[in-house]
Amino acid sequence: MEDKTIHPNDKAEAMASENYEIYKREVIRLVFPRIFRESNEANTKAKLAAGAKKVGRLPEIRDVVAFYFYLLSYVNGQAYKESGEPNEKYGACFVSYKRIAEDLCMAKDRIKYLADVLEANGLIIRSVHYYEGTKRYKLYYPSWGPRVSDDGYLVSPDGEKIVPDPSVYLPRRD
């Protein structure tokens, strides 16, 4: 019998095309559920510490998943510009705040909060301000999460778990 990999459903067709991306399953299976739990715990503790008798509705965090995969979907994959110079946007999501807000149907001020959550959890490696003439952009360099612990934390190249400060999950008042 021939050694041929068989893929479920239409995965083989997707892989044969050039318009698909990979992701590590542990990110959706372990990392995001942990983020949801930690967010709920941090916000519950904050409400109770503030004297609330009932916890009530907690801030929404699940849209962080759509935001993360949106960033991955728009990573600049061109290492060099047409001139042959290195491309400083290589590896960064290059979409404007306005477009992200429109595409994901969220307020522009929500983007910074979600980016901070992803960065604190290691799912954004770094973010930088980028200028083209007088236009200012925010570039996000997302991680594909190559190393994930059994309890849902990203692991740095040095072997350390990336554990966020729980305050990153609290609503902003700025």
GROMACS .gro file of C-alpha atoms in nm:
model
  174
    1MET     CA    1   0.000   0.000   0.000
    2GLU     CA    2   0.125   0.343  -0.095
    3ASP     CA    3   0.224   0.579   0.191
    4LYS     CA    4  -0.008   0.870   0.120
    5THR     CA    5  -0.144   1.111   0.378
    6ILE     CA    6  -0.520   1.130   0.375
    7HIS     CA    7  -0.679   1.455   0.492
    8PRO     CA    8  -1.034   1.494   0.628
    9ASN     CA    9  -1.309   1.686   0.452
   10ASP     CA   10  -1.163   1.947   0.215
   11LYS     CA   11  -0.830   2.002   0.396
   12ALA     CA   12  -0.621   1.860   0.109
   13GLU     CA   13  -0.780   2.106  -0.135
   14ALA     CA   14  -0.713   2.397   0.102
   15MET     CA   15  -0.350   2.289   0.143
   16ALA     CA   16  -0.307   2.257  -0.233
   17SER     CA   17  -0.408   2.619  -0.278
   18GLU     CA   18  -0.175   2.896  -0.169
   19ASN     CA   19  -0.431   3.095   0.028
   20TYR     CA   20  -0.429   2.921   0.365
   21GLU     CA   21  -0.240   2.962   0.691
   22ILE     CA   22  -0.138   2.732   0.973
   23TYR     CA   23  -0.207   2.765   1.343
   24LYS     CA   24  -0.116   2.555   1.644
   25ARG     CA   25  -0.423   2.374   1.773
   26GLU     CA   26  -0.312   2.409   2.135
   27VAL     CA   27  -0.362   2.785   2.103
   28ILE     CA   28  -0.737   2.740   2.053
   29ARG     CA   29  -0.765   2.427   2.272
   30LEU     CA   30  -0.558   2.539   2.572
   31VAL     CA   31  -0.440   2.900   2.555
   32PHE     CA   32  -0.768   3.079   2.484
   33PRO     CA   33  -0.975   2.880   2.739
   34ARG     CA   34  -0.711   2.968   3.002
   35ILE     CA   35  -0.727   3.336   2.901
   36PHE     CA   36  -1.108   3.328   2.937
   37ARG     CA   37  -1.084   3.170   3.284
   38GLU     CA   38  -0.817   3.413   3.402
   39SER     CA   39  -1.015   3.710   3.272
   40ASN     CA   40  -1.329   3.596   3.452
   41GLU     CA   41  -1.134   3.531   3.774
   42ALA     CA   42  -0.957   3.870   3.765
   43ASN     CA   43  -1.278   4.061   3.694
   44THR     CA   44  -1.477   3.868   3.958
   45LYS     CA   45  -1.210   3.940   4.222
   46ALA     CA   46  -1.199   4.308   4.124
   47LYS     CA   47  -1.578   4.346   4.151
   48LEU     CA   48  -1.593   4.172   4.488
   49ALA     CA   49  -1.297   4.376   4.617
   50ALA     CA   50  -1.482   4.692   4.513
   51GLY     CA   51  -1.772   4.589   4.737
   52ALA     CA   52  -2.012   4.444   4.482
   53LYS     CA   53  -2.271   4.215   4.642
   54LYS     CA   54  -2.325   4.033   4.312
   55VAL     CA   55  -2.067   3.984   4.040
   56GLY     CA   56  -2.314   4.034   3.756
   57ARG     CA   57  -2.202   4.057   3.396
   58LEU     CA   58  -1.830   4.024   3.331
   59PRO     CA   59  -1.642   4.205   3.054
   60GLU     CA   60  -1.642   4.026   2.719
   61ILE     CA   61  -1.309   3.867   2.631
   62ARG     CA   62  -1.398   3.610   2.364
   63ASP     CA   63  -1.348   3.854   2.076
   64VAL     CA   64  -0.974   3.822   2.147
   65VAL     CA   65  -0.987   3.497   1.943
   66ALA     CA   66  -1.123   3.668   1.630
   67PHE     CA   67  -0.872   3.951   1.674
   68TYR     CA   68  -0.579   3.707   1.706
   69PHE     CA   69  -0.671   3.511   1.393
   70TYR     CA   70  -0.737   3.835   1.206
   71LEU     CA   71  -0.382   3.949   1.287
   72LEU     CA   72  -0.240   3.616   1.168
   73SER     CA   73  -0.441   3.642   0.846
   74TYR     CA   74  -0.287   3.977   0.757
   75VAL     CA   75   0.080   3.917   0.837
   76ASN     CA   76   0.313   4.073   0.581
   77GLY     CA   77   0.508   3.786   0.426
   78GLN     CA   78   0.742   3.989   0.204
   79ALA     CA   79   1.089   3.992   0.360
   80TYR     CA   80   1.220   4.246   0.107
   81LYS     CA   81   1.079   4.550  -0.069
   82GLU     CA   82   1.082   4.567  -0.450
   83SER     CA   83   1.399   4.776  -0.418
   84GLY     CA   84   1.573   4.483  -0.246
   85GLU     CA   85   1.585   4.658   0.092
   86PRO     CA   86   1.468   4.468   0.401
   87ASN     CA   87   1.096   4.522   0.467
   88GLU     CA   88   1.045   4.659   0.821
   89LYS     CA   89   0.681   4.544   0.803
   90TYR     CA   90   0.783   4.181   0.743
   91GLY     CA   91   0.606   3.958   0.995
   92ALA     CA   92   0.367   4.233   1.109
   93CYS     CA   93  -0.006   4.270   1.063
   94PHE     CA   94  -0.035   4.571   0.833
   95VAL     CA   95  -0.408   4.654   0.858
   96SER     CA   96  -0.522   4.994   0.989
   97TYR     CA   97  -0.721   5.036   1.313
   98LYS     CA   98  -1.012   5.165   1.106
   99ARG     CA   99  -1.019   4.854   0.887
  100ILE     CA  100  -0.979   4.615   1.182
  101ALA     CA  101  -1.268   4.790   1.361
  102GLU     CA  102  -1.487   4.773   1.050
  103ASP     CA  103  -1.404   4.411   0.964
  104LEU     CA  104  -1.448   4.281   1.320
  105CYS     CA  105  -1.741   4.515   1.403
  106MET     CA  106  -1.576   4.651   1.716
  107ALA     CA  107  -1.492   4.992   1.855
  108LYS     CA  108  -1.143   5.117   1.768
  109ASP     CA  109  -1.058   5.164   2.136
  110ARG     CA  110  -1.123   4.791   2.193
  111ILE     CA  111  -0.828   4.702   1.969
  112LYS     CA  112  -0.564   4.828   2.213
  113TYR     CA  113  -0.719   4.631   2.502
  114LEU     CA  114  -0.725   4.309   2.299
  115ALA     CA  115  -0.370   4.368   2.173
  116ASP     CA  116  -0.252   4.421   2.532
  117VAL     CA  117  -0.414   4.091   2.636
  118LEU     CA  118  -0.248   3.907   2.346
  119GLU     CA  119   0.090   4.068   2.411
  120ALA     CA  120   0.077   3.987   2.785
  121ASN     CA  121   0.006   3.625   2.695
  122GLY     CA  122   0.284   3.601   2.435
  123LEU     CA  123   0.052   3.585   2.133
  124ILE     CA  124   0.184   3.919   2.009
  125ILE     CA  125   0.563   3.919   2.013
  126ARG     CA  126   0.590   4.296   1.987
  127SER     CA  127   0.406   4.602   1.862
  128VAL     CA  128   0.560   4.917   1.720
  129HIS     CA  129   0.452   5.255   1.586
  130TYR     CA  130   0.537   5.291   1.220
  131TYR     CA  131   0.531   5.610   1.017
  132GLU     CA  132   0.488   5.652   0.642
  133GLY     CA  133   0.521   6.021   0.578
  134THR     CA  134   0.274   6.185   0.814
  135LYS     CA  135   0.060   5.872   0.858
  136ARG     CA  136   0.104   5.672   1.177
  137TYR     CA  137   0.038   5.299   1.196
  138LYS     CA  138   0.053   5.041   1.472
  139LEU     CA  139   0.221   4.719   1.360
  140TYR     CA  140   0.151   4.399   1.553
  141TYR     CA  141   0.392   4.108   1.519
  142PRO     CA  142   0.187   3.802   1.620
  143SER     CA  143   0.329   3.472   1.740
  144TRP     CA  144   0.213   3.141   1.597
  145GLY     CA  145   0.252   2.996   1.949
  146PRO     CA  146   0.511   2.730   1.869
  147ARG     CA  147   0.556   2.622   2.232
  148VAL     CA  148   0.253   2.575   2.460
  149SER     CA  149   0.257   2.417   2.807
  150ASP     CA  150   0.004   2.154   2.911
  151ASP     CA  151  -0.174   2.415   3.123
  152GLY     CA  152  -0.217   2.660   2.834
  153TYR     CA  153   0.070   2.906   2.867
  154LEU     CA  154   0.300   3.000   2.583
  155VAL     CA  155   0.660   2.910   2.655
  156SER     CA  156   0.940   3.150   2.564
  157PRO     CA  157   1.245   3.036   2.363
  158ASP     CA  158   1.427   3.033   2.701
  159GLY     CA  159   1.184   2.771   2.832
  160GLU     CA  160   0.993   3.006   3.066
  161LYS     CA  161   0.614   3.015   3.082
  162ILE     CA  162   0.472   3.350   2.977
  163VAL     CA  163   0.236   3.429   3.266
  164PRO     CA  164   0.043   3.757   3.234
  165ASP     CA  165  -0.031   3.998   3.516
  166PRO     CA  166  -0.406   3.948   3.588
  167SER     CA  167  -0.460   4.326   3.576
  168VAL     CA  168  -0.429   4.309   3.195
  169TYR     CA  169  -0.782   4.162   3.188
  170LEU     CA  170  -0.944   4.447   3.381
  171PRO     CA  171  -1.147   4.710   3.192
  172ARG     CA  172  -0.965   5.033   3.113
  173ARG     CA  173  -1.086   5.367   3.239
  174ASP     CA  174  -0.868   5.588   3.017
   0.00000   0.00000   0.00000
